[in-house]
Amino acid sequence: MAGHSQFKNIMHRKGRQDAQKSKLFSKLAREITVAAKLGTPDPAMNPRLRAAVIAARQENMPKDNIERAIKKAIGGESESYDEIRYEGYGPGGVAIIVEALTDNRNRAASDIRSYFTKSGGNLGETGSVAFMFDRTGIIEYDASKASDDAMLEAAIEAGADDVVSSESGHEIYASQETFRDVAKALEARFGEARKAALTWKPQNTVAVDDETGEKLLKLMDLLNEHDDVQNVYANFEVSDALVAKMGG
């Protein structure tokens, strides 16, 4: 599982580096509003909204901001956003999935395509790389919440597919079908998770050299900085030295 752990470190660079809290809060608010609009505005009854609220809390987003984003959906005053998934290949043939919420499909597609092209990659059709990932639920707890054995036992009992425990915490994986039930069972035992959401988990990761890795990390940052982009997933791993050099 070392490769996956490395992959996670790359994914989390954005969260650690993003000094532009306003941009981050804007993205979180957009997801909260869309989730509340598509389902009920009650997080307890709307799994996607609950996941969005948990993500916002993890980034210390003010409670007022969260409530305002939900009220926008209830009041019908929110913009209309399209959910789009872009797929393509980055430098070194690495597979990348980009999830976006946009009010301008043409602008988003044009921008994202140009990012891929300038980095030496190319944007493909929907489905062109998704087959290399599993659509799965992930639930995360701090390491202090339970011992490795206790978390493993509870996760298996709840119906989870896999558990990865390390110093940074526990990652519990569950299928799309069982995800909500597993999350609820673990919450009843350990309290609210620090993260509970659907993710794209690479089936295998590809090790790349530092030169390619640097290009990939720059592309990931560029994509993450785009206002319409909510999540970026990829199936590569780089050296710890490069992550340190790039400020990870």
Short mmCIF file of C-alpha atoms in Angstrom, two decimals:
data_model
loop_
_atom_site.label_atom_id
_atom_site.label_comp_id
_atom_site.label_asym_id
_atom_site.label_seq_id
_atom_site.Cartn_x
_atom_site.Cartn_y
_atom_site.Cartn_z
CA MET A 1 0.00 0.00 0.00
CA ALA A 2 3.04 2.29 -0.01
CA GLY A 3 2.20 3.52 -3.50
CA HIS A 4 -1.28 4.53 -2.46
CA SER A 5 0.07 6.33 0.58
CA GLN A 6 2.42 8.26 -1.70
CA PHE A 7 -0.48 9.05 -3.99
CA LYS A 8 -2.43 10.44 -1.04
CA ASN A 9 0.48 12.67 -0.07
CA ILE A 10 0.40 14.20 -3.53
CA MET A 11 -3.37 14.71 -3.36
CA HIS A 12 -3.07 16.50 -0.05
CA ARG A 13 -0.46 19.00 -1.25
CA LYS A 14 -3.25 21.32 -2.38
CA GLY A 15 -4.85 21.36 1.05
CA ARG A 16 -1.58 22.11 2.80
CA GLN A 17 -0.37 24.68 0.30
CA ASP A 18 -3.54 26.58 -0.49
CA ALA A 19 -3.05 29.96 1.13
CA GLN A 20 -6.01 31.32 -0.80
CA LYS A 21 -8.62 30.29 1.72
CA SER A 22 -11.28 32.37 -0.02
CA LYS A 23 -10.90 30.33 -3.21
CA LEU A 24 -10.99 27.08 -1.24
CA PHE A 25 -14.07 28.21 0.69
CA SER A 26 -15.73 29.20 -2.58
CA LYS A 27 -15.22 25.68 -3.96
CA LEU A 28 -16.48 24.07 -0.75
CA ALA A 29 -19.54 26.34 -0.73
CA ARG A 30 -20.27 25.47 -4.35
CA GLU A 31 -20.27 21.74 -3.54
CA ILE A 32 -22.48 22.31 -0.47
CA THR A 33 -25.00 24.33 -2.51
CA VAL A 34 -25.12 21.78 -5.36
CA ALA A 35 -25.47 18.87 -2.90
CA ALA A 36 -28.28 20.63 -1.03
CA LYS A 37 -30.03 21.50 -4.30
CA LEU A 38 -29.90 17.94 -5.65
CA GLY A 39 -31.19 16.37 -2.43
CA THR A 40 -32.68 17.47 0.87
CA PRO A 41 -30.98 20.43 2.65
CA ASP A 42 -30.60 18.29 5.79
CA PRO A 43 -27.04 16.84 6.07
CA ALA A 44 -28.35 13.96 8.20
CA MET A 45 -30.60 12.84 5.33
CA ASN A 46 -28.34 13.79 2.41
CA PRO A 47 -25.06 11.79 2.26
CA ARG A 48 -23.43 14.03 -0.35
CA LEU A 49 -24.28 17.19 1.60
CA ARG A 50 -22.99 15.61 4.81
CA ALA A 51 -19.69 14.78 3.11
CA ALA A 52 -19.44 18.36 1.80
CA VAL A 53 -20.11 19.83 5.25
CA ILE A 54 -17.50 17.54 6.85
CA ALA A 55 -14.95 18.62 4.21
CA ALA A 56 -15.75 22.27 4.94
CA ARG A 57 -15.33 21.78 8.68
CA GLN A 58 -11.96 20.11 8.11
CA GLU A 59 -10.78 23.28 6.38
CA ASN A 60 -12.14 25.43 9.27
CA MET A 61 -14.76 27.03 7.07
CA PRO A 62 -16.95 29.29 9.28
CA LYS A 63 -20.33 27.86 10.26
CA ASP A 64 -22.05 30.95 8.82
CA ASN A 65 -20.53 30.25 5.41
CA ILE A 66 -21.78 26.65 5.49
CA GLU A 67 -25.31 27.70 6.48
CA ARG A 68 -25.35 30.45 3.85
CA ALA A 69 -24.37 27.95 1.12
CA ILE A 70 -27.25 25.64 2.13
CA LYS A 71 -29.72 28.55 2.24
CA LYS A 72 -28.72 29.56 -1.30
CA ALA A 73 -29.93 26.17 -2.51
CA ILE A 74 -33.19 26.37 -0.54
CA GLY A 75 -33.90 29.90 -1.75
CA GLY A 76 -33.31 28.96 -5.37
CA GLU A 77 -30.96 31.90 -5.79
CA SER A 78 -27.92 29.78 -6.57
CA GLU A 79 -26.30 29.60 -9.98
CA SER A 80 -26.88 26.49 -12.06
CA TYR A 81 -23.79 24.28 -12.14
CA ASP A 82 -23.06 21.32 -14.39
CA GLU A 83 -21.13 18.38 -12.99
CA ILE A 84 -18.49 17.30 -15.50
CA ARG A 85 -15.75 14.68 -15.36
CA TYR A 86 -12.71 15.17 -17.56
CA GLU A 87 -10.26 12.36 -18.23
CA GLY A 88 -6.89 12.38 -19.87
CA TYR A 89 -3.20 11.57 -19.80
CA GLY A 90 -0.52 13.76 -18.30
CA PRO A 91 3.26 13.68 -18.81
CA GLY A 92 4.64 10.13 -18.78
CA GLY A 93 1.26 8.70 -19.80
CA VAL A 94 -0.12 9.10 -16.27
CA ALA A 95 -3.92 8.78 -16.01
CA ILE A 96 -5.75 11.80 -14.57
CA ILE A 97 -9.40 12.35 -13.63
CA VAL A 98 -10.72 15.88 -13.04
CA GLU A 99 -14.11 16.54 -11.41
CA ALA A 100 -15.60 19.98 -12.01
CA LEU A 101 -18.68 22.02 -11.14
CA THR A 102 -19.06 24.77 -13.72
CA ASP A 103 -21.56 27.37 -14.91
CA ASN A 104 -19.75 27.56 -18.27
CA ARG A 105 -18.99 24.19 -19.86
CA ASN A 106 -17.15 25.68 -22.85
CA ARG A 107 -14.80 27.76 -20.68
CA ALA A 108 -14.04 24.86 -18.33
CA ALA A 109 -13.35 22.42 -21.17
CA SER A 110 -11.16 24.91 -23.02
CA ASP A 111 -9.11 25.77 -19.93
CA ILE A 112 -8.60 22.19 -18.80
CA ARG A 113 -7.72 21.01 -22.30
CA SER A 114 -5.08 23.77 -22.57
CA TYR A 115 -3.57 22.76 -19.21
CA PHE A 116 -3.17 19.17 -20.38
CA THR A 117 -1.74 20.22 -23.75
CA LYS A 118 0.78 22.71 -22.30
CA SER A 119 2.06 20.09 -19.86
CA GLY A 120 2.70 17.59 -22.65
CA GLY A 121 -0.41 15.52 -22.00
CA ASN A 122 -3.77 15.27 -23.71
CA LEU A 123 -7.41 15.34 -22.69
CA GLY A 124 -9.37 12.25 -23.73
CA GLU A 125 -13.00 11.18 -23.92
CA THR A 126 -15.05 10.36 -20.82
CA GLY A 127 -14.20 6.79 -19.90
CA SER A 128 -10.73 6.91 -21.45
CA VAL A 129 -8.94 6.43 -18.11
CA ALA A 130 -11.69 5.79 -15.53
CA PHE A 131 -11.33 2.02 -16.07
CA MET A 132 -7.93 2.26 -14.33
CA PHE A 133 -9.58 3.53 -11.14
CA ASP A 134 -12.17 2.14 -8.75
CA ARG A 135 -15.07 4.38 -7.76
CA THR A 136 -15.13 3.74 -4.04
CA GLY A 137 -16.05 5.29 -0.73
CA ILE A 138 -13.32 6.41 1.67
CA ILE A 139 -13.77 7.12 5.38
CA GLU A 140 -10.87 8.60 7.34
CA TYR A 141 -10.21 8.78 11.08
CA ASP A 142 -7.29 10.19 13.05
CA ALA A 143 -4.93 7.53 14.38
CA SER A 144 -5.84 8.51 17.94
CA LYS A 145 -9.47 7.41 17.45
CA ALA A 146 -8.67 3.69 17.69
CA SER A 147 -5.87 1.15 17.56
CA ASP A 148 -5.15 -0.47 14.19
CA ASP A 149 -6.72 -3.74 15.34
CA ALA A 150 -9.83 -2.08 16.78
CA MET A 151 -10.42 -0.09 13.59
CA LEU A 152 -9.86 -3.16 11.39
CA GLU A 153 -12.29 -5.21 13.45
CA ALA A 154 -14.95 -2.49 13.43
CA ALA A 155 -14.53 -1.87 9.69
CA ILE A 156 -14.86 -5.56 8.81
CA GLU A 157 -17.92 -5.83 11.03
CA ALA A 158 -19.45 -2.81 9.26
CA GLY A 159 -18.87 -4.37 5.83
CA ALA A 160 -15.82 -2.42 4.61
CA ASP A 161 -13.63 -3.74 1.78
CA ASP A 162 -10.20 -2.60 2.98
CA VAL A 163 -8.48 -0.74 5.80
CA VAL A 164 -5.10 1.03 5.66
CA SER A 165 -3.73 2.27 8.99
CA SER A 166 -0.62 4.41 9.43
CA GLU A 167 0.74 7.17 11.65
CA SER A 168 -1.38 9.69 9.75
CA GLY A 169 -4.61 7.84 10.46
CA HIS A 170 -7.01 5.15 9.32
CA GLU A 171 -8.39 4.91 5.78
CA ILE A 172 -11.42 2.66 5.41
CA TYR A 173 -12.64 1.75 1.92
CA ALA A 174 -16.13 0.56 1.02
CA SER A 175 -18.04 -0.01 -2.22
CA GLN A 176 -20.42 2.64 -3.51
CA GLU A 177 -23.31 0.42 -2.44
CA THR A 178 -22.17 -0.16 1.16
CA PHE A 179 -20.38 3.16 1.73
CA ARG A 180 -23.17 4.96 3.63
CA ASP A 181 -23.92 1.99 5.88
CA VAL A 182 -20.23 1.50 6.70
CA ALA A 183 -19.80 5.22 7.43
CA LYS A 184 -22.83 5.26 9.73
CA ALA A 185 -21.69 2.16 11.64
CA LEU A 186 -18.21 3.60 12.19
CA GLU A 187 -19.60 7.00 13.18
CA ALA A 188 -21.79 5.34 15.83
CA ARG A 189 -18.66 3.77 17.27
CA PHE A 190 -15.91 6.37 16.77
CA GLY A 191 -17.74 9.65 16.18
CA GLU A 192 -17.71 11.83 13.04
CA ALA A 193 -15.00 10.93 10.54
CA ARG A 194 -12.53 13.58 9.36
CA LYS A 195 -13.53 12.63 5.81
CA ALA A 196 -16.29 10.52 4.27
CA ALA A 197 -16.70 10.78 0.50
CA LEU A 198 -16.67 8.93 -2.79
CA THR A 199 -13.28 8.95 -4.48
CA TRP A 200 -11.45 7.57 -7.52
CA LYS A 201 -8.83 5.14 -6.21
CA PRO A 202 -6.18 4.03 -8.71
CA GLN A 203 -6.00 0.26 -9.16
CA ASN A 204 -2.24 0.57 -9.60
CA THR A 205 0.22 3.45 -9.32
CA VAL A 206 3.06 4.22 -11.72
CA ALA A 207 6.43 5.40 -10.40
CA VAL A 208 7.78 8.33 -12.43
CA ASP A 209 11.22 9.98 -12.45
CA ASP A 210 11.71 13.41 -10.87
CA GLU A 211 11.63 15.32 -14.16
CA THR A 212 8.27 13.83 -15.15
CA GLY A 213 7.06 14.07 -11.57
CA GLU A 214 7.76 17.79 -11.45
CA LYS A 215 5.72 18.36 -14.62
CA LEU A 216 2.88 16.28 -13.19
CA LEU A 217 2.84 18.08 -9.85
CA LYS A 218 2.76 21.44 -11.66
CA LEU A 219 -0.15 20.23 -13.79
CA MET A 220 -2.00 19.00 -10.68
CA ASP A 221 -1.52 22.38 -9.00
CA LEU A 222 -2.68 24.22 -12.13
CA LEU A 223 -5.83 22.10 -12.32
CA ASN A 224 -6.55 22.45 -8.60
CA GLU A 225 -6.24 26.23 -8.81
CA HIS A 226 -8.97 26.48 -11.45
CA ASP A 227 -12.19 27.86 -9.96
CA ASP A 228 -14.38 25.14 -11.52
CA VAL A 229 -12.24 22.16 -10.47
CA GLN A 230 -13.36 20.35 -7.33
CA ASN A 231 -11.14 17.24 -7.29
CA VAL A 232 -8.18 15.83 -9.20
CA TYR A 233 -7.08 12.18 -9.10
CA ALA A 234 -4.06 10.51 -10.69
CA ASN A 235 -2.29 7.15 -10.63
CA PHE A 236 1.38 8.13 -10.20
CA GLU A 237 3.90 8.21 -7.37
CA VAL A 238 7.03 10.30 -7.03
CA SER A 239 10.08 10.30 -4.78
CA ASP A 240 9.85 11.79 -1.29
CA ALA A 241 12.72 14.09 -2.27
CA LEU A 242 10.66 15.63 -5.08
CA VAL A 243 7.60 16.10 -2.85
CA ALA A 244 9.86 17.94 -0.35
CA LYS A 245 11.43 20.02 -3.13
CA MET A 246 8.02 21.04 -4.48
CA GLY A 247 6.91 22.19 -1.06
CA GLY A 248 4.78 19.13 -0.23
#
